[in-house]
mmCIF file of C-alpha atoms in Angstrom:
data_model
loop_
_atom_site.group_PDB
_atom_site.id
_atom_site.type_symbol
_atom_site.label_atom_id
_atom_site.label_comp_id
_atom_site.label_asym_id
_atom_site.label_seq_id
_atom_site.Cartn_x
_atom_site.Cartn_y
_atom_site.Cartn_z
ATOM 1 C CA MET D 25 0.000 0.000 0.000
ATOM 2 C CA ASN D 26 1.451 3.303 -1.031
ATOM 3 C CA THR D 27 1.542 6.320 1.215
ATOM 4 C CA SER D 28 -1.256 8.189 -0.540
ATOM 5 C CA SER D 29 -3.670 5.232 -0.204
ATOM 6 C CA PHE D 30 -2.856 4.942 3.522
ATOM 7 C CA LEU D 31 -3.522 8.603 4.085
ATOM 8 C CA VAL D 32 -6.853 8.395 2.278
ATOM 9 C CA ARG D 33 -7.962 5.392 4.308
ATOM 10 C CA SER D 34 -6.779 6.988 7.558
ATOM 11 C CA ALA D 35 -8.675 10.165 6.781
ATOM 12 C CA GLY D 36 -11.811 8.052 6.295
ATOM 13 C CA LEU D 37 -11.424 6.599 9.796
ATOM 14 C CA ILE D 38 -10.751 9.885 11.590
ATOM 15 C CA GLY D 39 -14.289 11.159 11.089
ATOM 16 C CA PRO D 40 -16.052 8.200 12.785
ATOM 17 C CA ILE D 41 -13.461 8.160 15.572
ATOM 18 C CA LEU D 42 -14.039 11.842 16.272
ATOM 19 C CA LEU D 43 -17.793 11.368 16.170
ATOM 20 C CA GLY D 44 -17.498 8.402 18.508
ATOM 21 C CA GLY D 45 -15.355 10.421 20.876
ATOM 22 C CA GLN D 46 -17.849 13.275 20.814
ATOM 23 C CA PHE D 47 -20.710 10.845 21.514
ATOM 24 C CA PHE D 48 -18.998 9.403 24.588
ATOM 25 C CA ALA D 49 -18.017 12.879 25.771
ATOM 26 C CA ASN D 50 -21.618 14.072 25.458
ATOM 27 C CA ARG D 51 -22.844 10.911 27.174
ATOM 28 C CA ARG D 52 -20.398 11.496 30.022
ATOM 29 C CA ASN D 53 -21.553 15.112 30.376
ATOM 30 C CA ILE D 54 -25.173 13.965 30.541
ATOM 31 C CA ILE D 55 -24.319 11.394 33.219
ATOM 32 C CA LEU D 56 -22.407 13.998 35.241
ATOM 33 C CA LYS D 57 -25.311 16.434 34.924
ATOM 34 C CA LEU D 58 -27.779 13.794 36.132
ATOM 35 C CA GLU D 59 -25.468 12.917 39.017
ATOM 36 C CA ARG D 60 -25.205 16.582 40.016
ATOM 37 C CA GLU D 61 -28.998 16.967 39.825
ATOM 38 C CA THR D 62 -29.438 13.850 41.970
ATOM 39 C CA GLU D 63 -26.899 15.152 44.473
ATOM 40 C CA LYS D 64 -28.682 18.520 44.574
ATOM 41 C CA GLU D 65 -32.060 16.851 45.123
ATOM 42 C CA ASP D 66 -30.577 14.779 47.939
ATOM 43 C CA PHE D 67 -28.950 17.881 49.428
ATOM 44 C CA ASP D 68 -32.222 19.830 49.242
ATOM 45 C CA LYS D 69 -34.051 16.914 50.879
ATOM 46 C CA ARG D 70 -31.492 16.696 53.688
ATOM 47 C CA THR D 71 -31.604 20.465 54.135
ATOM 48 C CA ALA D 72 -35.398 20.388 54.400
ATOM 49 C CA GLU D 73 -35.178 17.582 56.955
ATOM 50 C CA ALA D 74 -32.597 19.552 58.940
ATOM 51 C CA ASN D 75 -34.797 22.653 58.825
ATOM 52 C CA ILE D 76 -37.767 20.680 60.135
ATOM 53 C CA LEU D 77 -35.571 19.306 62.912
ATOM 54 C CA LEU D 78 -34.397 22.819 63.788
ATOM 55 C CA TYR D 79 -38.005 23.950 63.707
ATOM 56 C CA LYS D 80 -39.002 21.221 66.134
ATOM 57 C CA LEU D 81 -36.078 21.934 68.421
ATOM 58 C CA GLY D 82 -37.152 25.568 68.535
ATOM 59 C CA GLN D 83 -40.887 24.996 68.680
ATOM 60 C CA TYR D 84 -41.179 22.118 71.112
ATOM 61 C CA ARG D 85 -39.679 23.867 74.059
ATOM 62 C CA LEU D 86 -41.797 25.283 76.829
ATOM 63 C CA PRO D 87 -41.187 29.051 76.781
ATOM 64 C CA THR D 88 -38.819 29.889 79.632
ATOM 65 C CA HIS D 89 -40.930 32.972 80.325
ATOM 66 C CA THR D 90 -43.881 30.683 81.090
ATOM 67 C CA LEU D 91 -41.869 28.249 83.150
ATOM 68 C CA PHE D 92 -40.026 30.708 85.380
ATOM 69 C CA ASN D 93 -42.980 32.998 85.975
ATOM 70 C CA THR D 94 -45.278 30.085 86.772
ATOM 71 C CA LEU D 95 -42.739 28.622 89.196
ATOM 72 C CA THR D 96 -42.528 32.025 90.863
ATOM 73 C CA VAL D 97 -46.316 32.111 91.161
ATOM 74 C CA ILE D 98 -46.338 28.597 92.607
ATOM 75 C CA MET D 99 -43.685 29.545 95.166
ATOM 76 C CA TYR D 100 -45.706 32.612 96.214
ATOM 77 C CA LEU D 101 -49.016 30.735 96.361
ATOM 78 C CA SER D 102 -47.513 27.835 98.311
ATOM 79 C CA ARG D 103 -47.026 30.250 101.215
ATOM 80 C CA ASN D 104 -50.299 32.157 100.870
ATOM 81 C CA ASP D 105 -52.832 29.857 99.196
ATOM 82 C CA PRO D 106 -51.764 26.189 98.944
ATOM 83 C CA ALA D 107 -54.957 25.228 97.080
ATOM 84 C CA LEU D 108 -54.231 27.701 94.284
ATOM 85 C CA ALA D 109 -50.605 26.581 94.281
ATOM 86 C CA ARG D 110 -51.761 23.034 93.562
ATOM 87 C CA SER D 111 -53.961 24.349 90.744
ATOM 88 C CA ALA D 112 -50.996 26.163 89.203
ATOM 89 C CA ILE D 113 -48.877 23.001 89.423
ATOM 90 C CA LEU D 114 -51.564 20.990 87.631
ATOM 91 C CA LEU D 115 -51.913 23.636 84.906
ATOM 92 C CA LEU D 116 -48.166 23.754 84.348
ATOM 93 C CA GLY D 117 -48.046 19.950 84.247
ATOM 94 C CA ASP D 118 -50.757 19.851 81.574
ATOM 95 C CA ILE D 119 -48.898 22.405 79.439
ATOM 96 C CA ILE D 120 -45.632 20.440 79.713
ATOM 97 C CA ARG D 121 -47.534 17.259 78.808
ATOM 98 C CA PHE D 122 -48.810 19.005 75.663
ATOM 99 C CA TYR D 123 -45.234 19.623 74.499
ATOM 100 C CA LEU D 124 -44.340 15.987 75.178
ATOM 101 C CA ILE D 125 -47.370 14.545 73.369
ATOM 102 C CA TYR D 126 -46.941 16.537 70.174
ATOM 103 C CA ASN D 127 -43.149 16.517 69.949
ATOM 104 C CA GLU D 128 -43.264 14.496 66.710
ATOM 105 C CA ASP D 129 -46.006 16.453 64.941
ATOM 106 C CA THR D 130 -45.448 19.307 62.521
ATOM 107 C CA TYR D 131 -49.110 20.376 62.541
ATOM 108 C CA ILE D 132 -51.989 19.893 64.949
ATOM 109 C CA SER D 133 -55.590 21.087 64.867
ATOM 110 C CA LEU D 134 -56.666 24.455 66.179
ATOM 111 C CA GLU D 135 -58.882 22.599 68.652
ATOM 112 C CA GLN D 136 -55.874 20.729 70.076
ATOM 113 C CA GLU D 137 -53.885 23.966 70.343
ATOM 114 C CA ARG D 138 -56.663 25.683 72.278
ATOM 115 C CA GLU D 139 -56.277 23.329 75.263
ATOM 116 C CA PRO D 140 -52.807 24.522 76.402
ATOM 117 C CA LEU D 141 -53.686 28.095 75.412
ATOM 118 C CA ASP D 142 -56.697 28.096 77.740
ATOM 119 C CA LYS D 143 -54.477 26.772 80.534
ATOM 120 C CA ILE D 144 -51.922 29.526 79.874
ATOM 121 C CA LEU D 145 -54.738 32.062 80.272
ATOM 122 C CA LYS D 146 -55.704 30.505 83.626
ATOM 123 C CA ILE D 147 -52.089 30.849 84.754
ATOM 124 C CA TYR D 148 -52.178 34.527 83.741
ATOM 125 C CA LYS D 149 -55.143 35.023 86.068
ATOM 126 C CA LEU D 150 -53.174 33.431 88.894
ATOM 127 C CA ARG D 151 -50.236 35.723 88.113
ATOM 128 C CA PHE D 152 -52.055 38.992 87.463
ATOM 129 C CA GLY D 153 -55.472 38.489 89.060
ATOM 130 C CA GLU D 154 -58.886 38.120 87.463
ATOM 131 C CA VAL D 155 -58.398 41.413 85.614
ATOM 132 C CA ALA D 156 -55.934 39.644 83.270
ATOM 133 C CA GLU D 157 -57.632 38.949 79.948
ATOM 134 C CA LEU D 158 -56.853 37.794 76.423
ATOM 135 C CA LEU D 159 -59.942 37.872 74.208
ATOM 136 C CA ILE D 160 -59.804 35.249 71.444
ATOM 137 C CA ASN D 161 -61.871 35.790 68.291
ATOM 138 C CA ILE D 162 -61.934 32.998 65.687
ATOM 139 C CA ASP D 163 -63.669 33.714 62.384
ATOM 140 C CA GLU D 164 -66.427 31.331 61.269
ATOM 141 C CA GLY D 165 -64.358 30.550 58.176
ATOM 142 C CA VAL D 166 -61.705 28.900 60.349
ATOM 143 C CA PRO D 167 -62.956 25.485 61.532
ATOM 144 C CA ALA D 168 -61.585 23.790 64.656
ATOM 145 C CA THR D 169 -59.927 21.205 62.380
ATOM 146 C CA THR D 170 -57.654 23.838 60.801
ATOM 147 C CA MET D 171 -54.047 22.678 61.106
ATOM 148 C CA ILE D 172 -51.399 24.950 62.626
ATOM 149 C CA PRO D 173 -47.902 24.400 64.051
ATOM 150 C CA PRO D 174 -48.185 23.117 67.639
ATOM 151 C CA GLY D 175 -47.312 25.663 70.278
ATOM 152 C CA LEU D 176 -47.831 28.605 67.924
ATOM 153 C CA LEU D 177 -50.665 30.259 69.866
ATOM 154 C CA VAL D 178 -49.018 29.458 73.202
ATOM 155 C CA ASN D 179 -45.788 31.083 72.035
ATOM 156 C CA LEU D 180 -47.709 34.050 70.657
ATOM 157 C CA ALA D 181 -49.593 34.521 73.929
ATOM 158 C CA GLU D 182 -46.330 34.366 75.852
ATOM 159 C CA GLY D 183 -44.718 36.879 73.514
ATOM 160 C CA ILE D 184 -47.483 39.443 73.841
ATOM 161 C CA SER D 185 -47.757 38.975 77.615
ATOM 162 C CA LYS D 186 -44.000 39.442 77.960
ATOM 163 C CA HIS D 187 -43.890 42.639 75.911
ATOM 164 C CA GLY D 188 -47.327 44.045 76.646
ATOM 165 C CA LEU D 189 -50.065 44.232 79.265
ATOM 166 C CA LEU D 190 -52.989 41.900 79.825
ATOM 167 C CA THR D 191 -54.472 44.096 82.531
ATOM 168 C CA ASP D 192 -55.437 47.352 80.814
ATOM 169 C CA PRO D 193 -59.244 47.502 80.421
ATOM 170 C CA SER D 194 -58.946 50.604 78.224
ATOM 171 C CA CYS D 195 -57.033 48.514 75.665
ATOM 172 C CA PRO D 196 -57.843 44.843 76.313
ATOM 173 C CA ALA D 197 -55.521 42.200 74.895
ATOM 174 C CA GLU D 198 -57.139 40.588 71.868
ATOM 175 C CA LEU D 199 -56.296 37.845 69.385
ATOM 176 C CA TRP D 200 -58.032 37.259 66.022
ATOM 177 C CA ILE D 201 -57.756 34.298 63.681
ATOM 178 C CA GLU D 202 -59.159 34.519 60.169
ATOM 179 C CA ARG D 203 -58.636 32.953 56.774
ATOM 180 C CA LEU D 204 -57.630 35.303 53.986
ATOM 181 C CA SER D 205 -59.003 35.121 50.429
ATOM 182 C CA SER D 206 -55.661 33.624 49.351
ATOM 183 C CA GLY D 207 -56.255 30.672 51.680
ATOM 184 C CA ALA D 208 -53.546 31.759 54.106
ATOM 185 C CA LEU D 209 -54.266 32.031 57.805
ATOM 186 C CA SER D 210 -53.923 35.414 59.501
ATOM 187 C CA ILE D 211 -53.401 35.571 63.260
ATOM 188 C CA LYS D 212 -53.350 39.051 64.803
ATOM 189 C CA SER D 213 -52.989 40.302 68.339
ATOM 190 C CA LYS D 214 -52.838 43.647 70.091
ATOM 191 C CA ASN D 215 -52.454 44.793 73.668
ATOM 192 C CA ALA D 216 -51.304 47.851 75.570
ATOM 193 C CA ILE D 217 -47.733 48.370 76.724
ATOM 194 C CA ALA D 218 -46.684 50.194 79.874
ATOM 195 C CA ASP D 219 -43.769 52.146 78.408
ATOM 196 C CA PRO D 220 -43.561 52.473 74.581
ATOM 197 C CA GLY D 221 -40.126 54.082 74.829
ATOM 198 C CA ALA D 222 -38.675 51.189 76.787
ATOM 199 C CA GLN D 223 -39.976 48.691 74.227
ATOM 200 C CA LYS D 224 -38.716 50.541 71.166
ATOM 201 C CA ASP D 225 -35.407 48.718 70.806
ATOM 202 C CA ASN D 226 -36.220 45.251 72.053
ATOM 203 C CA HIS D 227 -39.832 44.473 71.123
ATOM 204 C CA LYS D 228 -38.758 42.094 68.332
ATOM 205 C CA ARG D 229 -36.422 40.014 70.455
ATOM 206 C CA GLY D 230 -36.995 36.760 72.251
ATOM 207 C CA GLN D 231 -39.929 34.443 71.787
ATOM 208 C CA LEU D 232 -41.586 36.267 68.885
ATOM 209 C CA THR D 233 -38.338 36.437 66.901
ATOM 210 C CA ARG D 234 -37.777 32.715 67.360
ATOM 211 C CA LEU D 235 -41.413 32.069 66.470
ATOM 212 C CA GLY D 236 -40.933 33.852 63.143
ATOM 213 C CA GLU D 237 -37.759 31.901 62.412
ATOM 214 C CA THR D 238 -39.296 28.528 63.174
ATOM 215 C CA ILE D 239 -42.498 28.912 61.134
ATOM 216 C CA HIS D 240 -40.349 30.144 58.219
ATOM 217 C CA PHE D 241 -38.841 26.640 58.092
ATOM 218 C CA LEU D 242 -42.264 25.175 57.308
ATOM 219 C CA HIS D 243 -42.932 27.558 54.415
ATOM 220 C CA PRO D 244 -40.667 30.375 53.192
ATOM 221 C CA GLU D 245 -43.560 32.847 53.020
ATOM 222 C CA ASN D 246 -44.636 32.304 56.627
ATOM 223 C CA ARG D 247 -43.682 35.322 58.684
ATOM 224 C CA VAL D 248 -44.284 37.323 61.828
ATOM 225 C CA ARG D 249 -44.580 41.103 61.906
ATOM 226 C CA VAL D 250 -44.208 42.970 65.217
ATOM 227 C CA TRP D 251 -44.736 46.690 65.625
ATOM 228 C CA ILE D 252 -45.761 49.383 68.116
ATOM 229 C CA GLU D 253 -48.336 52.050 67.352
ATOM 230 C CA ALA D 254 -48.821 54.689 70.054
ATOM 231 C CA HIS D 255 -49.144 52.647 73.245
ATOM 232 C CA VAL D 256 -50.332 49.453 71.524
ATOM 233 C CA PHE D 257 -48.142 46.378 70.939
ATOM 234 C CA GLN D 258 -49.236 44.487 67.804
ATOM 235 C CA VAL D 259 -48.306 41.177 66.200
ATOM 236 C CA GLU D 260 -49.461 39.603 62.954
ATOM 237 C CA ILE D 261 -48.644 36.089 61.746
ATOM 238 C CA TRP D 262 -49.182 34.876 58.187
ATOM 239 C CA LEU D 263 -49.370 31.117 57.613
ATOM 240 C CA HIS D 264 -49.288 30.459 53.902
ATOM 241 C CA GLU D 265 -49.588 26.689 54.114
ATOM 242 C CA VAL D 266 -52.590 25.566 56.119
ATOM 243 C CA PHE D 267 -54.733 22.499 55.659
#
């Protein structure tokens, strides 16, 4: 075979070889892309699981404000009214039991959430006297079976009692729950504060801040807004994923 014939035949083979190489290169790129997409999906799944875990760690903890203040009340009542002290102990025990029972649930019904909330309100009356009040208004469009994060209303009540007053009849503490036209759940509260100036720099700290962070894990649009208008402390929660 002369040199020119060899070159011609070699040139005829180069094209298929190059095409074959390009095919395998493209195939490898597709495989790598699929692997990266799979890895990303797995990462997103693990991240979501971690966020839920962080949510639960933050949510399923009895507010320290509730615990310490109730223990203080119990200590006071044990010296002055043992019968009421026993009542406070039972109420606190029921609230702690609530956190233990629902420590694996991401949502519970509004009806289930009302039980510890009502007990929190009874503790407020032991702490502040019968004048303590938190009026709860639930719209007819929100059935008792509506699902919400457990501890949400308890944490909200603790936040507004910590930063505001439950004993001002001229501006009674109130809480409203209604469903918006978008399907989201709106939870609003307002109550008076003793010293607006003192609350100006720290009214977003503590329980309400953590509440906003934890419900954000469940849905990125969930949020908590806290603001002061004149002498009124106000909170609004938007839950964009309710069932």
